[in-house]
Amino acid sequence: MEIKNLGQTDFETLFSCFEKAFFDYEISFGKEEVRSMLKRRGYDPALSFAAFDNGAMVAFTMTGTGKYGGLPTAYDIGTGTVPEYRGQDIAGRIFRYSVPILRSAGIRQYLLEVLQGNRKAISVYRRMNFQVTRQFDCFRQEADRIVGSGGNDGCRIMPVAPDAVRQAQGWCDFNPSWQNSMDSIERGGRDLIALGAFLNGRMAGYCVFDPGTGDLTQIAVSGECRRKGIATRLLHEASGRMTTGSIKVLNVDSGCTGMRAFLESRGIPLASTQFEMALPIL
């Protein structure tokens, strides 16, 4: 068994192993969704690692790099092991191999998300001294099953630049997760659409979404313009442009009851829950 970085590994090889490793996972991912995931989450092949048996990839950890909470961070985009190699601590060996390399690269914390129902993985992470930092709720629905009216028809909906979204980050009720952060939005580039809702010439709300994956990355309304149907209007605008025919809102901070109430009132139910976990790398 050989462990090495993924710097020379092509996407098709990586996706083939990913597909095998996650075939029985609670959530399924298509090829273009994985490609988008790597792009938006800051995939760094030189700091991503895999185990190979006789030249065949059998386990991997895909790593994104950037800053989170002001610290240089390595983010676990996805860790998986193909079924016939499970139970051999291969993922653990990859992790232990990677930490000194991450440290040498200036990384100061390791961040990941894990489904709350995945007790086995959680127990492994706890043994590695990861601590839960937040709990997230994830919501999904078919676009044509979103309920309620189209929202405020008196506001003007227009595309906006990432700078406008960055300047409005204070409207969010919680700090976005790694995959929904401003850095992730900027990495996504033209794959994402950002819309602003304008009242009397001023932006009163915005949303950012990926029409190719159905991902509603951010949606927020300024404090003085809430309860005027603006978020509902933005939600309908976004859902109508999803080429997937569905919408998902991932990693809503579980403490943000307002967002949960809004989504459920529009017929978008809770689909899964996750823990955000972090480990200092000193």
mmCIF file of C-alpha atoms in Angstrom, residues 159-261:
data_model
loop_
_atom_site.group_PDB
_atom_site.id
_atom_site.type_symbol
_atom_site.label_atom_id
_atom_site.label_comp_id
_atom_site.label_asym_id
_atom_site.label_seq_id
_atom_site.Cartn_x
_atom_site.Cartn_y
_atom_site.Cartn_z
ATOM 1 C CA PRO A 159 -27.906 40.297 -11.366
ATOM 2 C CA VAL A 160 -25.293 41.659 -8.973
ATOM 3 C CA ALA A 161 -21.509 41.366 -8.794
ATOM 4 C CA PRO A 162 -19.679 39.415 -6.067
ATOM 5 C CA ASP A 163 -18.565 42.730 -4.529
ATOM 6 C CA ALA A 164 -22.206 43.597 -3.775
ATOM 7 C CA VAL A 165 -22.657 40.215 -2.089
ATOM 8 C CA ARG A 166 -19.465 40.693 -0.074
ATOM 9 C CA GLN A 167 -20.608 44.108 1.133
ATOM 10 C CA ALA A 168 -23.935 42.608 2.262
ATOM 11 C CA GLN A 169 -22.460 39.731 4.304
ATOM 12 C CA GLY A 170 -23.615 41.477 7.485
ATOM 13 C CA TRP A 171 -27.208 40.628 6.501
ATOM 14 C CA CYS A 172 -26.564 36.928 7.097
ATOM 15 C CA ASP A 173 -27.906 35.593 10.400
ATOM 16 C CA PHE A 174 -24.933 33.236 10.833
ATOM 17 C CA ASN A 175 -21.416 32.815 9.480
ATOM 18 C CA PRO A 176 -21.619 30.709 6.311
ATOM 19 C CA SER A 177 -19.907 27.329 6.309
ATOM 20 C CA TRP A 178 -16.765 26.707 4.248
ATOM 21 C CA GLN A 179 -18.686 25.639 1.140
ATOM 22 C CA ASN A 180 -21.046 28.634 1.322
ATOM 23 C CA SER A 181 -18.451 31.264 2.228
ATOM 24 C CA MET A 182 -17.617 34.350 0.214
ATOM 25 C CA ASP A 183 -14.348 32.703 -0.838
ATOM 26 C CA SER A 184 -16.312 29.728 -2.172
ATOM 27 C CA ILE A 185 -18.647 32.057 -4.083
ATOM 28 C CA GLU A 186 -15.699 33.824 -5.690
ATOM 29 C CA ARG A 187 -14.043 30.510 -6.596
ATOM 30 C CA GLY A 188 -17.290 29.416 -8.249
ATOM 31 C CA GLY A 189 -17.148 32.347 -10.658
ATOM 32 C CA ARG A 190 -19.535 32.097 -13.584
ATOM 33 C CA ASP A 191 -20.929 28.771 -12.417
ATOM 34 C CA LEU A 192 -22.911 30.745 -9.837
ATOM 35 C CA ILE A 193 -25.645 33.342 -10.254
ATOM 36 C CA ALA A 194 -26.026 36.236 -7.816
ATOM 37 C CA LEU A 195 -29.315 38.152 -7.818
ATOM 38 C CA GLY A 196 -30.189 41.293 -5.897
ATOM 39 C CA ALA A 197 -33.675 42.458 -4.911
ATOM 40 C CA PHE A 198 -33.955 46.244 -5.182
ATOM 41 C CA LEU A 199 -36.477 48.564 -3.532
ATOM 42 C CA ASN A 200 -36.418 52.234 -4.488
ATOM 43 C CA GLY A 201 -33.087 51.735 -6.206
ATOM 44 C CA ARG A 202 -31.345 50.166 -3.202
ATOM 45 C CA MET A 203 -30.478 46.505 -2.732
ATOM 46 C CA ALA A 204 -32.670 45.062 0.015
ATOM 47 C CA GLY A 205 -31.760 41.385 -0.335
ATOM 48 C CA TYR A 206 -29.746 38.938 -2.406
ATOM 49 C CA CYS A 207 -29.281 35.276 -3.187
ATOM 50 C CA VAL A 208 -26.451 33.259 -4.705
ATOM 51 C CA PHE A 209 -27.050 29.859 -6.304
ATOM 52 C CA ASP A 210 -25.619 27.237 -8.634
ATOM 53 C CA PRO A 211 -28.253 26.365 -11.264
ATOM 54 C CA GLY A 212 -26.309 23.275 -12.341
ATOM 55 C CA THR A 213 -26.342 21.612 -8.910
ATOM 56 C CA GLY A 214 -29.468 23.144 -7.340
ATOM 57 C CA ASP A 215 -27.397 24.612 -4.520
ATOM 58 C CA LEU A 216 -28.779 27.788 -2.909
ATOM 59 C CA THR A 217 -25.532 29.025 -1.403
ATOM 60 C CA GLN A 218 -26.697 32.191 0.353
ATOM 61 C CA ILE A 219 -29.951 34.112 0.748
ATOM 62 C CA ALA A 220 -30.303 37.163 2.986
ATOM 63 C CA VAL A 221 -32.369 40.321 3.444
ATOM 64 C CA SER A 222 -31.363 43.547 5.176
ATOM 65 C CA GLY A 223 -32.816 43.981 8.667
ATOM 66 C CA GLU A 224 -35.120 46.899 7.826
ATOM 67 C CA CYS A 225 -36.594 45.125 4.778
ATOM 68 C CA ARG A 226 -37.575 41.793 6.317
ATOM 69 C CA ARG A 227 -41.113 40.412 6.398
ATOM 70 C CA LYS A 228 -41.909 42.079 3.090
ATOM 71 C CA GLY A 229 -41.805 38.967 0.896
ATOM 72 C CA ILE A 230 -38.326 39.715 -0.459
ATOM 73 C CA ALA A 231 -36.728 36.419 0.591
ATOM 74 C CA THR A 232 -39.704 34.543 -0.857
ATOM 75 C CA ARG A 233 -39.326 36.401 -4.155
ATOM 76 C CA LEU A 234 -35.619 35.589 -4.286
ATOM 77 C CA LEU A 235 -36.283 31.938 -3.434
ATOM 78 C CA HIS A 236 -38.784 31.608 -6.290
ATOM 79 C CA GLU A 237 -36.431 33.381 -8.701
ATOM 80 C CA ALA A 238 -33.602 31.000 -7.796
ATOM 81 C CA SER A 239 -35.677 27.819 -7.840
ATOM 82 C CA GLY A 240 -37.096 28.714 -11.256
ATOM 83 C CA ARG A 241 -33.592 28.842 -12.716
ATOM 84 C CA MET A 242 -32.328 25.541 -11.321
ATOM 85 C CA THR A 243 -31.637 23.209 -14.249
ATOM 86 C CA THR A 244 -31.735 20.314 -11.781
ATOM 87 C CA GLY A 245 -35.448 20.909 -11.095
ATOM 88 C CA SER A 246 -34.665 20.825 -7.373
ATOM 89 C CA ILE A 247 -33.215 23.080 -4.722
ATOM 90 C CA LYS A 248 -31.008 22.365 -1.722
ATOM 91 C CA VAL A 249 -29.982 24.657 1.111
ATOM 92 C CA LEU A 250 -27.020 23.104 2.899
ATOM 93 C CA ASN A 251 -25.324 23.898 6.192
ATOM 94 C CA VAL A 252 -27.807 26.245 7.814
ATOM 95 C CA ASP A 253 -26.575 26.859 11.353
ATOM 96 C CA SER A 254 -28.933 24.866 13.587
ATOM 97 C CA GLY A 255 -29.165 27.833 15.946
ATOM 98 C CA CYS A 256 -30.708 29.962 13.190
ATOM 99 C CA THR A 257 -34.351 29.143 13.819
ATOM 100 C CA GLY A 258 -35.525 31.958 11.550
ATOM 101 C CA MET A 259 -33.993 30.436 8.436
ATOM 102 C CA ARG A 260 -35.352 27.010 9.284
ATOM 103 C CA ALA A 261 -38.850 28.438 9.835
#
